[in-house]
mmCIF file of C-alpha atoms in Angstrom:
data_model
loop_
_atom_site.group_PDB
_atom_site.id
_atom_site.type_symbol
_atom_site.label_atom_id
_atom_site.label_comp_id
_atom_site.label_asym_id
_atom_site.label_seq_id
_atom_site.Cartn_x
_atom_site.Cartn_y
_atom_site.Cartn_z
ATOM 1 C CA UNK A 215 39.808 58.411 178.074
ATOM 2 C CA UNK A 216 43.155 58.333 180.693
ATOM 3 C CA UNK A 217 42.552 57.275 184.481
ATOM 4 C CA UNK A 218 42.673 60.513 185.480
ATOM 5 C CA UNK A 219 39.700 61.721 183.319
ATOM 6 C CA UNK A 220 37.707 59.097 184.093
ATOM 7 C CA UNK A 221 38.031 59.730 188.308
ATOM 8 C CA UNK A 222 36.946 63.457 187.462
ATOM 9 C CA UNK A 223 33.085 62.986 187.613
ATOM 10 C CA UNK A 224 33.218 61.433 191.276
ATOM 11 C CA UNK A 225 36.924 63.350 192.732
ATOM 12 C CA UNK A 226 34.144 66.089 193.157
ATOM 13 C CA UNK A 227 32.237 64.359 195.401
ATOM 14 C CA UNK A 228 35.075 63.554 197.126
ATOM 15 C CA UNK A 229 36.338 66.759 197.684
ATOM 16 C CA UNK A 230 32.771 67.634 198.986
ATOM 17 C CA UNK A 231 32.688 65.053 201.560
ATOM 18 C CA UNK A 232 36.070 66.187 203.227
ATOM 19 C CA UNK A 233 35.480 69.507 203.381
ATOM 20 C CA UNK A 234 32.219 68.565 205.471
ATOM 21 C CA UNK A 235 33.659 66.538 207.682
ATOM 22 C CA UNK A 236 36.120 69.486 208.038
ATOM 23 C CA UNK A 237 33.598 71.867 208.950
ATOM 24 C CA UNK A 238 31.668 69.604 211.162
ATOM 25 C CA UNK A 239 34.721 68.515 213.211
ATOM 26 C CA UNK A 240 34.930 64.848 212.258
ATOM 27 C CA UNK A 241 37.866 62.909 214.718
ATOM 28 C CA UNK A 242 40.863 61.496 212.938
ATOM 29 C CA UNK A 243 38.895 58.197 212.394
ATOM 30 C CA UNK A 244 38.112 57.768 208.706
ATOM 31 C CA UNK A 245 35.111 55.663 209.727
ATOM 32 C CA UNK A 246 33.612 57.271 212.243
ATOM 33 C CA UNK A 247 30.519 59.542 211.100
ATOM 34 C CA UNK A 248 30.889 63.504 210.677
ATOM 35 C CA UNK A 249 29.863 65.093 213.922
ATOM 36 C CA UNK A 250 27.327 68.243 212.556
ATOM 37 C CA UNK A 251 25.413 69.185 214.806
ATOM 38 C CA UNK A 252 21.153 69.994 213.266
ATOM 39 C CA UNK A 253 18.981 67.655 211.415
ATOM 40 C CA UNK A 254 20.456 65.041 208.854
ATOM 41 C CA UNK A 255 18.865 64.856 205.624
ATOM 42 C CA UNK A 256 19.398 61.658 203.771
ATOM 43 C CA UNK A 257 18.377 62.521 199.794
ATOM 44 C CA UNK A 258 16.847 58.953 198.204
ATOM 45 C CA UNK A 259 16.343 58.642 194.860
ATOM 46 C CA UNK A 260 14.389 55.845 192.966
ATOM 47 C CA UNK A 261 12.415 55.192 189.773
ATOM 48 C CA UNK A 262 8.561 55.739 189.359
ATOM 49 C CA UNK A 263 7.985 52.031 188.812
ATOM 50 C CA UNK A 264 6.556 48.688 189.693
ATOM 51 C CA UNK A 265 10.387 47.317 190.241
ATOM 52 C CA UNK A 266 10.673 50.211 192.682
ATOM 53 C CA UNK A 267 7.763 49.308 194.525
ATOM 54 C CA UNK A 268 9.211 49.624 198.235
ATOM 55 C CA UNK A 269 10.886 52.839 197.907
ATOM 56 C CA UNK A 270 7.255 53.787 196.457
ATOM 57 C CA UNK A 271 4.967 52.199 199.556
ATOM 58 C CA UNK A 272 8.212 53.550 201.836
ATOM 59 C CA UNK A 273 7.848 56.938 200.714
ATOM 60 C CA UNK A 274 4.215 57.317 199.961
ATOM 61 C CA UNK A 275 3.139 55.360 203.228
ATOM 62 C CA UNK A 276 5.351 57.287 205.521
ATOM 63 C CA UNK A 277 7.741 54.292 206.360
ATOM 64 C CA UNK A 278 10.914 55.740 205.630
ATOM 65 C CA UNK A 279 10.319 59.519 207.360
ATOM 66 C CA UNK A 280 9.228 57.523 209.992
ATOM 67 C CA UNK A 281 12.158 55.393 210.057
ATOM 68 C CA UNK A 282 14.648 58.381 210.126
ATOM 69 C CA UNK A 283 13.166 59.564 213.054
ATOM 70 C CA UNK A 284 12.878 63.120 213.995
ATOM 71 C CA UNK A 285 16.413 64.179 213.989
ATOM 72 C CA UNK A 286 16.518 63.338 209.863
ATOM 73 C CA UNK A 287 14.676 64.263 207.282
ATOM 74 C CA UNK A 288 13.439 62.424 203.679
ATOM 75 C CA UNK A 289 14.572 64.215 200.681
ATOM 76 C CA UNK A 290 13.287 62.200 197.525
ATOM 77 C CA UNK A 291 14.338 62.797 194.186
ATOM 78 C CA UNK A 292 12.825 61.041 190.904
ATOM 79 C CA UNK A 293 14.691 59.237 187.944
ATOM 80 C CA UNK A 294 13.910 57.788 184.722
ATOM 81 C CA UNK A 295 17.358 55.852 184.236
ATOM 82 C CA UNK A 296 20.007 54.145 186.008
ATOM 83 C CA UNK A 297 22.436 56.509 184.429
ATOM 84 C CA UNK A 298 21.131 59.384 185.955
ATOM 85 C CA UNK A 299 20.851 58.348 189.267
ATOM 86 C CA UNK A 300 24.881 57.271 189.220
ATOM 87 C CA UNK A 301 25.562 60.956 187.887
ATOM 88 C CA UNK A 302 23.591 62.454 190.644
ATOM 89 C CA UNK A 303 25.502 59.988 192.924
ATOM 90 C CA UNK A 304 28.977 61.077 191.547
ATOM 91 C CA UNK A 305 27.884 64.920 191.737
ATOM 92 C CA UNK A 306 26.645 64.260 196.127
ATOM 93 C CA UNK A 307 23.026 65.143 194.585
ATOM 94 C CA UNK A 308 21.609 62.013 196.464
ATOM 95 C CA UNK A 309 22.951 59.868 199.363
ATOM 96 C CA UNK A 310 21.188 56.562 198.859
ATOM 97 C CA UNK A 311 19.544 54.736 195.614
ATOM 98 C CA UNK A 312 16.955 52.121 194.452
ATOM 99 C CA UNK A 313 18.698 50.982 191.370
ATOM 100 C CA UNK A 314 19.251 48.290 188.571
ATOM 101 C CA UNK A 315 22.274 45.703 188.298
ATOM 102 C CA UNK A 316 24.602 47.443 185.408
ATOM 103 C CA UNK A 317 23.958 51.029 186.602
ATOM 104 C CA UNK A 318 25.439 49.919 190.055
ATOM 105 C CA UNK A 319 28.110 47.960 188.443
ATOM 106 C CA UNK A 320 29.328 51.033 185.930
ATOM 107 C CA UNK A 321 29.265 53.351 188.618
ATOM 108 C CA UNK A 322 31.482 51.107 191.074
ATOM 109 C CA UNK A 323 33.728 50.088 187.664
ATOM 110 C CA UNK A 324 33.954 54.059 186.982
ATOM 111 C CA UNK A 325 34.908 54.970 190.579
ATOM 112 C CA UNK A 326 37.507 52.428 190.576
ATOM 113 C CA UNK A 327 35.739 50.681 193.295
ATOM 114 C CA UNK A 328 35.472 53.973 195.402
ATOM 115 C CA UNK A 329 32.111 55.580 194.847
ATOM 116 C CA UNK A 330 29.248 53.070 195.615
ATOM 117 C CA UNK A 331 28.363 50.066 197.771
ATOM 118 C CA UNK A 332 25.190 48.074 197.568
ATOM 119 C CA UNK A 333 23.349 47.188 201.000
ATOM 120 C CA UNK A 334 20.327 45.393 200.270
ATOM 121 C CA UNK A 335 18.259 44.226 197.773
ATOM 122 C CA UNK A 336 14.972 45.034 196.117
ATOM 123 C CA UNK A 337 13.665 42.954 193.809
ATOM 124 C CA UNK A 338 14.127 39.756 191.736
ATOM 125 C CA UNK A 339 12.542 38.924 188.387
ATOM 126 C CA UNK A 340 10.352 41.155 186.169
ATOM 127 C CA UNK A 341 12.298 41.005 182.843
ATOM 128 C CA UNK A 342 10.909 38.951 179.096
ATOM 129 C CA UNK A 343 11.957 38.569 175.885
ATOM 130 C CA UNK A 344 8.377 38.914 174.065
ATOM 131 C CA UNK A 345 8.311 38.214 170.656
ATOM 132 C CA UNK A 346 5.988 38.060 167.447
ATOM 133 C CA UNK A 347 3.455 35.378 166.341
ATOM 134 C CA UNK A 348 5.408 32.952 164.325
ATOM 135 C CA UNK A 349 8.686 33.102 166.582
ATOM 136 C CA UNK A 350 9.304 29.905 168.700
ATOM 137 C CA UNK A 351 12.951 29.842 168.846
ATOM 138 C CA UNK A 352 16.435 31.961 169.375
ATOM 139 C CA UNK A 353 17.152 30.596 165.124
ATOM 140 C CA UNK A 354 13.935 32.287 164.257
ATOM 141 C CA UNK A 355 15.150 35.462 164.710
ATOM 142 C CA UNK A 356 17.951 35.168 162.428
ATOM 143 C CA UNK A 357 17.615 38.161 160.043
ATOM 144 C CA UNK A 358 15.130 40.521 162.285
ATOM 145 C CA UNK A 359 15.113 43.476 164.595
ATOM 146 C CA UNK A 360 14.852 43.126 167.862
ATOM 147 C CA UNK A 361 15.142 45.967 171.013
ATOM 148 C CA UNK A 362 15.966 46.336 174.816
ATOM 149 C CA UNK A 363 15.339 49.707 176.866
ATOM 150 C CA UNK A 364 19.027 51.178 176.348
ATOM 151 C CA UNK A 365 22.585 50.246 174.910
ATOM 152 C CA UNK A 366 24.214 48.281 177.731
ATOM 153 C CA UNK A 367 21.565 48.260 180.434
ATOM 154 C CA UNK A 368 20.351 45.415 182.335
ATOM 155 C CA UNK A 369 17.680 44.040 179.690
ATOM 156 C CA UNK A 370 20.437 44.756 176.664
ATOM 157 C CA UNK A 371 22.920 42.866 178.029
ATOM 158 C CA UNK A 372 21.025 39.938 179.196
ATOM 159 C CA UNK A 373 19.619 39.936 175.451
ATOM 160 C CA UNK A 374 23.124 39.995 174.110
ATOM 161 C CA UNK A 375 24.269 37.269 176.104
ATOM 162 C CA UNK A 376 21.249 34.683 175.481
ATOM 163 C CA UNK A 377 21.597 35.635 171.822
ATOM 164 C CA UNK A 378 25.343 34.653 171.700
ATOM 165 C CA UNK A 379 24.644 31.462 173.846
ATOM 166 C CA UNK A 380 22.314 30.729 170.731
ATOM 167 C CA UNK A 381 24.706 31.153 168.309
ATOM 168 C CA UNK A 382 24.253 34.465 166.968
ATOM 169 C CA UNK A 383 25.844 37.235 166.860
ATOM 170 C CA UNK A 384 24.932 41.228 167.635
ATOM 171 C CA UNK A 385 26.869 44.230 167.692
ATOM 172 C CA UNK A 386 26.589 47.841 169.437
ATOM 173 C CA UNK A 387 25.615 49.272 165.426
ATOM 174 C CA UNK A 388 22.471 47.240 165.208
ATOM 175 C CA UNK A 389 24.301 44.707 162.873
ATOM 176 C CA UNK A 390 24.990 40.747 163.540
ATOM 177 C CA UNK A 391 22.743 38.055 163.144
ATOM 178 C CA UNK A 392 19.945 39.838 164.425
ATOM 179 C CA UNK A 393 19.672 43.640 164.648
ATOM 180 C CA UNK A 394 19.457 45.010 168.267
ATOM 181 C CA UNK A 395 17.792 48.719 168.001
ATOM 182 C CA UNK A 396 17.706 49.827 171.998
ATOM 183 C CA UNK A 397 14.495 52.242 172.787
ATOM 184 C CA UNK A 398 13.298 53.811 175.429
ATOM 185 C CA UNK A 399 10.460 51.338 176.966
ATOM 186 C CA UNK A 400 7.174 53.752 175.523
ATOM 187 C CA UNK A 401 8.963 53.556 172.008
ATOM 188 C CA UNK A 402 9.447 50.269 172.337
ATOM 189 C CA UNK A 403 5.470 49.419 172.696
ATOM 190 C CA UNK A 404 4.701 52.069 169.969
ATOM 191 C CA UNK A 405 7.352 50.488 167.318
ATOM 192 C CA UNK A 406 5.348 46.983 168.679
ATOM 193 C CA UNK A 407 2.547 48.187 167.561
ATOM 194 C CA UNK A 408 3.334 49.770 164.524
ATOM 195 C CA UNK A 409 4.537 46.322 164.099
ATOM 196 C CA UNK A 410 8.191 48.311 163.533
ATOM 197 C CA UNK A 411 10.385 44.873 166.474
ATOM 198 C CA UNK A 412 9.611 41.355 166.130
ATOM 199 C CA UNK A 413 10.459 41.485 169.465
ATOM 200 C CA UNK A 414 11.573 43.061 172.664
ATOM 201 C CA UNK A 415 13.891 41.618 175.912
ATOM 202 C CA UNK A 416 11.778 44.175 178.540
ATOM 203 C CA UNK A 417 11.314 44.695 182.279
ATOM 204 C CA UNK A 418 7.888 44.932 183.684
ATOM 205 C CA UNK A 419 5.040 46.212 183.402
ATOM 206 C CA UNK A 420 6.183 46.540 179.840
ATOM 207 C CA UNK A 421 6.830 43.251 179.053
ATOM 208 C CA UNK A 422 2.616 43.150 180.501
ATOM 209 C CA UNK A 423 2.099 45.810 177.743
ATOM 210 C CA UNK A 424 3.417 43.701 174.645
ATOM 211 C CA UNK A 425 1.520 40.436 175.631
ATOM 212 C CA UNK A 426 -1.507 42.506 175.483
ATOM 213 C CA UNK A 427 -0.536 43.371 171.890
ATOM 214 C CA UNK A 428 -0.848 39.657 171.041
ATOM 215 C CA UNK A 429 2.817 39.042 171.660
ATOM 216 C CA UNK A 430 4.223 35.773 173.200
ATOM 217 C CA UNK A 431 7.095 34.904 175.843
ATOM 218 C CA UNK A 432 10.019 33.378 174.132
ATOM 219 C CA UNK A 433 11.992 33.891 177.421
ATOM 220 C CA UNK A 434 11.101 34.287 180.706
ATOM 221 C CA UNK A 435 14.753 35.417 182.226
ATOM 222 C CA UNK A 436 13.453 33.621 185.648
ATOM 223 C CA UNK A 437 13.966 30.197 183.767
ATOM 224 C CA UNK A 438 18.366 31.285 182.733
ATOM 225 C CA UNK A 439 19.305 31.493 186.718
ATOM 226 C CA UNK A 440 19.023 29.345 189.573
ATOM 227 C CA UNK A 441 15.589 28.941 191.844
ATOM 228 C CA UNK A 442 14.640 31.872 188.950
ATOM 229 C CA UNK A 443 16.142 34.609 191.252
ATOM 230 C CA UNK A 444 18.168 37.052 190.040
ATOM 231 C CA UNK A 445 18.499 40.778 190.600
ATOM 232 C CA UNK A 446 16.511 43.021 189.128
ATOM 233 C CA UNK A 447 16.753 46.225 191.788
ATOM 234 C CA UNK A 448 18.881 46.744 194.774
ATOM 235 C CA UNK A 449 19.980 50.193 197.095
ATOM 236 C CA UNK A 450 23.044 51.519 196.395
ATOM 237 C CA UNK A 451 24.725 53.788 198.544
ATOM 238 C CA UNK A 452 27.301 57.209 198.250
ATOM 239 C CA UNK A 453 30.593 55.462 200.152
ATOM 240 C CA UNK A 454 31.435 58.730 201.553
ATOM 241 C CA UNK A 455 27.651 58.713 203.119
ATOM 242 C CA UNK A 456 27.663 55.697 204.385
ATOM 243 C CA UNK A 457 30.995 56.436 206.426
ATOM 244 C CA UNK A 458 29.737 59.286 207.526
ATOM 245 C CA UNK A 459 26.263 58.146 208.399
ATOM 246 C CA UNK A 460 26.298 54.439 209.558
ATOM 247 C CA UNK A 461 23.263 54.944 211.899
ATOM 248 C CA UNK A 462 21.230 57.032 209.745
ATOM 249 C CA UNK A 463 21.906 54.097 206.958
ATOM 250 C CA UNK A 464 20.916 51.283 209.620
ATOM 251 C CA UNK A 465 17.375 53.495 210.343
ATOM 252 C CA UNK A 466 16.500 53.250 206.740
ATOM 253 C CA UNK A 467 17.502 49.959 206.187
ATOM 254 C CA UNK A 468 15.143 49.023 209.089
ATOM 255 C CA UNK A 469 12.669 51.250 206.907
ATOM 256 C CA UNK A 470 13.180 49.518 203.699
ATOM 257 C CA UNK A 471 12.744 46.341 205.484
ATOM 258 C CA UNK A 472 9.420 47.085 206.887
ATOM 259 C CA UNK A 473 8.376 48.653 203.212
ATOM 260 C CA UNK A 474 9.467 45.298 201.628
ATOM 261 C CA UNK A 475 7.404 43.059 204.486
ATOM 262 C CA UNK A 476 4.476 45.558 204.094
ATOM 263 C CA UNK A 477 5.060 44.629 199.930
ATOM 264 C CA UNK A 478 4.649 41.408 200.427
ATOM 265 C CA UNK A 479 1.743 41.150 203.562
ATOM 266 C CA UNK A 480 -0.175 43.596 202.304
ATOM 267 C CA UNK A 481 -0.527 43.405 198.119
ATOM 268 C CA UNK A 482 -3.618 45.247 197.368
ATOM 269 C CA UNK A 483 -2.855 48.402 199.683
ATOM 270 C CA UNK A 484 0.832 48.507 198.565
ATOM 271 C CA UNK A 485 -0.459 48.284 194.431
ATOM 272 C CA UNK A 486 -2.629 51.353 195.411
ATOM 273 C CA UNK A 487 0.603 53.182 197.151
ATOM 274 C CA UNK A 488 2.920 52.145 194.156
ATOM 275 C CA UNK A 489 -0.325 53.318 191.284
ATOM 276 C CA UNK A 490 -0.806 56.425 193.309
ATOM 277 C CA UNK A 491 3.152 56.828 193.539
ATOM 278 C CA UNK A 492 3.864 56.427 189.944
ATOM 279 C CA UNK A 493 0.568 58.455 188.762
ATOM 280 C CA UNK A 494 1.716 61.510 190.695
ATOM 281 C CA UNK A 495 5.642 61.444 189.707
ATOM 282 C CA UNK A 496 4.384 61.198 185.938
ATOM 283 C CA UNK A 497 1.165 62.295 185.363
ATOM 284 C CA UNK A 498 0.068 58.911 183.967
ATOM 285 C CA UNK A 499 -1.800 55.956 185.583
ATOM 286 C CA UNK A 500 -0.846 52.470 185.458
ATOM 287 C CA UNK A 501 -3.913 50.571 184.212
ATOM 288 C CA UNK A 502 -4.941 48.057 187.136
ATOM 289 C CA UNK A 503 -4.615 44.550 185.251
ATOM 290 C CA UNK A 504 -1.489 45.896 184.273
ATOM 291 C CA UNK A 505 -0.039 46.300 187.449
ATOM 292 C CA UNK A 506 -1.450 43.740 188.857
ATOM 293 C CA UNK A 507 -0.228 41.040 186.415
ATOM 294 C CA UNK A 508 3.317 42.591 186.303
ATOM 295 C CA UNK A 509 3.131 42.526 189.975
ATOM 296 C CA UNK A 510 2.430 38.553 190.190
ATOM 297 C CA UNK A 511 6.031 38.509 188.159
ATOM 298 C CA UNK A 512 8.153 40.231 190.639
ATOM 299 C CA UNK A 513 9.913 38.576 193.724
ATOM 300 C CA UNK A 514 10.067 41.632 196.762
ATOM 301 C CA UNK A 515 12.983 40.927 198.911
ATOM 302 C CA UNK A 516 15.899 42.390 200.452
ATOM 303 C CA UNK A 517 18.528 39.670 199.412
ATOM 304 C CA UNK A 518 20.936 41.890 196.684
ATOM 305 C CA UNK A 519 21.186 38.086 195.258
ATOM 306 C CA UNK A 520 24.959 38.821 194.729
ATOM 307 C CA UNK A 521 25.515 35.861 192.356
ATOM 308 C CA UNK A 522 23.612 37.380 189.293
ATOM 309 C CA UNK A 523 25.271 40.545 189.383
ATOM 310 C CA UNK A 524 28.668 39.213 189.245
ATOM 311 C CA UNK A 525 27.457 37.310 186.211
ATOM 312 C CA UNK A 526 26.154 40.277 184.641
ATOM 313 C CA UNK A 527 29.215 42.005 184.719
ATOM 314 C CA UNK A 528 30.910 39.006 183.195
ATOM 315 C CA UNK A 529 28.161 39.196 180.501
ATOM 316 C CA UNK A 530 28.745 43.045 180.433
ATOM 317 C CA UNK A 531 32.679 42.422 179.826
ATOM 318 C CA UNK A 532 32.205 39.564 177.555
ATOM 319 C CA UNK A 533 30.003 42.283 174.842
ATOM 320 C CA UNK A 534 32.628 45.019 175.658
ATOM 321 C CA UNK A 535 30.521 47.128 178.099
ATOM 322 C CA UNK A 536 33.007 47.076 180.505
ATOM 323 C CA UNK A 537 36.575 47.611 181.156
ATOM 324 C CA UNK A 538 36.769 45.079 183.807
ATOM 325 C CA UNK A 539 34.174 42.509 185.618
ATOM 326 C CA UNK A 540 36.511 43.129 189.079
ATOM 327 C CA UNK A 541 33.254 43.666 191.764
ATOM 328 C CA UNK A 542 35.639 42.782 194.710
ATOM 329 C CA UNK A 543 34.214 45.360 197.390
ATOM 330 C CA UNK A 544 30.951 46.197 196.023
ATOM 331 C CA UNK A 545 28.787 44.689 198.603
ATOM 332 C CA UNK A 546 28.744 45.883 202.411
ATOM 333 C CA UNK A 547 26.355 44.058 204.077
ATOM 334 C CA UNK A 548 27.218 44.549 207.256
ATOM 335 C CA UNK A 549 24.080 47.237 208.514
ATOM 336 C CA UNK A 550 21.232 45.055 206.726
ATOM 337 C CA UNK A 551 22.673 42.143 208.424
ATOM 338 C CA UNK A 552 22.760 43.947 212.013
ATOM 339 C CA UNK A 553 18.723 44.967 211.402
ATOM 340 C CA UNK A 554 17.962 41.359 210.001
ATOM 341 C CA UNK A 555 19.860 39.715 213.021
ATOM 342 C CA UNK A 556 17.823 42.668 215.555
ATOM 343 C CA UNK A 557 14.696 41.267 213.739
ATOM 344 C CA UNK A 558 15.650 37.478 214.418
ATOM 345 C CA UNK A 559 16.003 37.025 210.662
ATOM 346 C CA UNK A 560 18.717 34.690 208.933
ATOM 347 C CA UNK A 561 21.654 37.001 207.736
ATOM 348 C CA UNK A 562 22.969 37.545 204.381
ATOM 349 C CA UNK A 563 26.657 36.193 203.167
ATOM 350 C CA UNK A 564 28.461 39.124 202.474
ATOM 351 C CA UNK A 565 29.902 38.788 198.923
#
């Protein structure tokens, strides 16, 4: 696929955005914000589950409408993968997005840099490599099949990379040293069962959901970064929005900072927001223990913990996921550090 092909899904988007700021008169300052006159609505996606838990207590508690104030309105739309939430940013379906690491990174790698920036962080942690009875080490596995939730997602490529760290050696066709067969997370429990994977490198609460099946942890990814923090979700943001929008950007990130104190102050009231949350998006409740457990494994802040990404995407070059590992300009910082500094809170390095 040529350059030019590849800048087709987001040159769309682009187009969009200038013809707005056309219509609504914006001043010869490609910074400045469009000046429309009439309620802004700023369209959020995120994922119904646990790692998504502020955008859930923000959205179900009132926070973020609240946050927008009354000249803005809260337009929410639902995922099920980090893929489709980077289309639907490319396409100017949504504005602003709770998100995993290698989604962001593919759509910023994609764009050439252009599309995306991340402003904050979610959360840290979350993510096992549960294995069968009888497996104790990475030369164990020598000669079985293993999964993750997708070819090249988060989970996959941390998998990869600890299996090639251990010697042994995986390819995108399920062949290698040990076969890698990606499913998606509910086929991944039923193939667990069916005693199908001798193990599975999983994000919570599914990683919850194979210990109860009498599996063990062979890794907990906590223990493969520093003071076990690395990124598991962050907000990612249209470019063209944020330009366009500073203010409306700085009110939600006040929002999302409130959601992620009220995340960690109040635990029991924000599981019943994030149980009721998920329930209603999917039809399906999240046992209790479940969520409570997975819960206990997650870190809530709004540090993006920049230094894990940028070693994913070496990870993610290093397998051939990526064309490049470049992040240079993926981080702007600048808003969430304005609303930690209003709320007398130590500021983030930018990247």
């Amino acid at each position: 696929m040529n350059a030019n092909t590849r800048r087709l899904p987001w040159l769309g988007a682009w187009i969009t955005a200038l013809a707005l700021l056309a219509a609504c008169g914006a001043t010869a300052n490609p910074g400045a914000p469009a000046n429309c006159s009439g309620p802004t609505t700023l369209r959020l996606g995120y994922f119904p589950n646990v790692a998504h838990a502020m955008a859930l207590v923000g959205d179900r508690g009132g926070i973020f409408a609240e946050g927008l104030g009354e000249d803005a309105s809260l337009q929410v739309h639902n995922f099920n993968a980090g893929g489709e939430a980077i289309e639907a940013i490319f396409n100017g379906g949504i504005d602003i997005t709770y998100i995993g690491p290698n989604p962001a990174i593919n759509g910023f790698i994609r764009s050439e840099g252009e599309a995306v920036r991340i402003i904050a962080g979610a959360t840290s942690g979350g993510a096992f490599f549960v294995v069968r009875e009888g497996i104790e080490s990475a030369e164990d596995l020598r000669g079985l099949t293993v999964t993750s939730p997708a070819l090249g997602n988060t989970q996959d490529v941390a998998l990869r990379a600890w299996l090639a760290d251990n010697g042994l050696a995986t390819d995108a066709e399920g062949a290698g040293d040990v076969s890698i067969t990606p499913l998606a997370n509910a086929q991944i429990l039923e193939g667990y069962i069916a005693g199908q994977l001798d193990g599975a490198w999983v994000p919570e609460p599914w990683a919850t959901r194979l210990l109860q099946q009498g599996g063990h942890v062979l890794v907990d990814e906590r223990d493969l970064w520093p003071d076990g923090r690395y990124v598991t979700t962050h907000l990612l943001v249209r470019t063209e929005f944020l330009a366009q929008n500073p203010e409306l950007v700085r009110r939600f990130l006040e929002a999302h900072l409130r959601a992620t104190d009220f995340v960690n102050d109040e635990p029991a009231e924000a599981q019943r927001l994030v149980s009721e949350g998920i329930q209603a998006i999917t039809g399906s409740a999240m046992a209790p223990d479940v969520l409570a457990t997975a819960w206990g494994n997650l870190a809530f802040t709004v540090d993006p913990i920049a230094g894990s990404l940028q070693e994913s995407a070496e990870d993610a070059f290093a397998l051939g996921f990526l064309p490049s590992d470049d992040l240079a300009g993926i981080y702007d910082l600048s808003l969430l550090n304005d609303v930690l500094s209003a709320a007398g809170r130590p500021q983030i390095a930018q990247p």
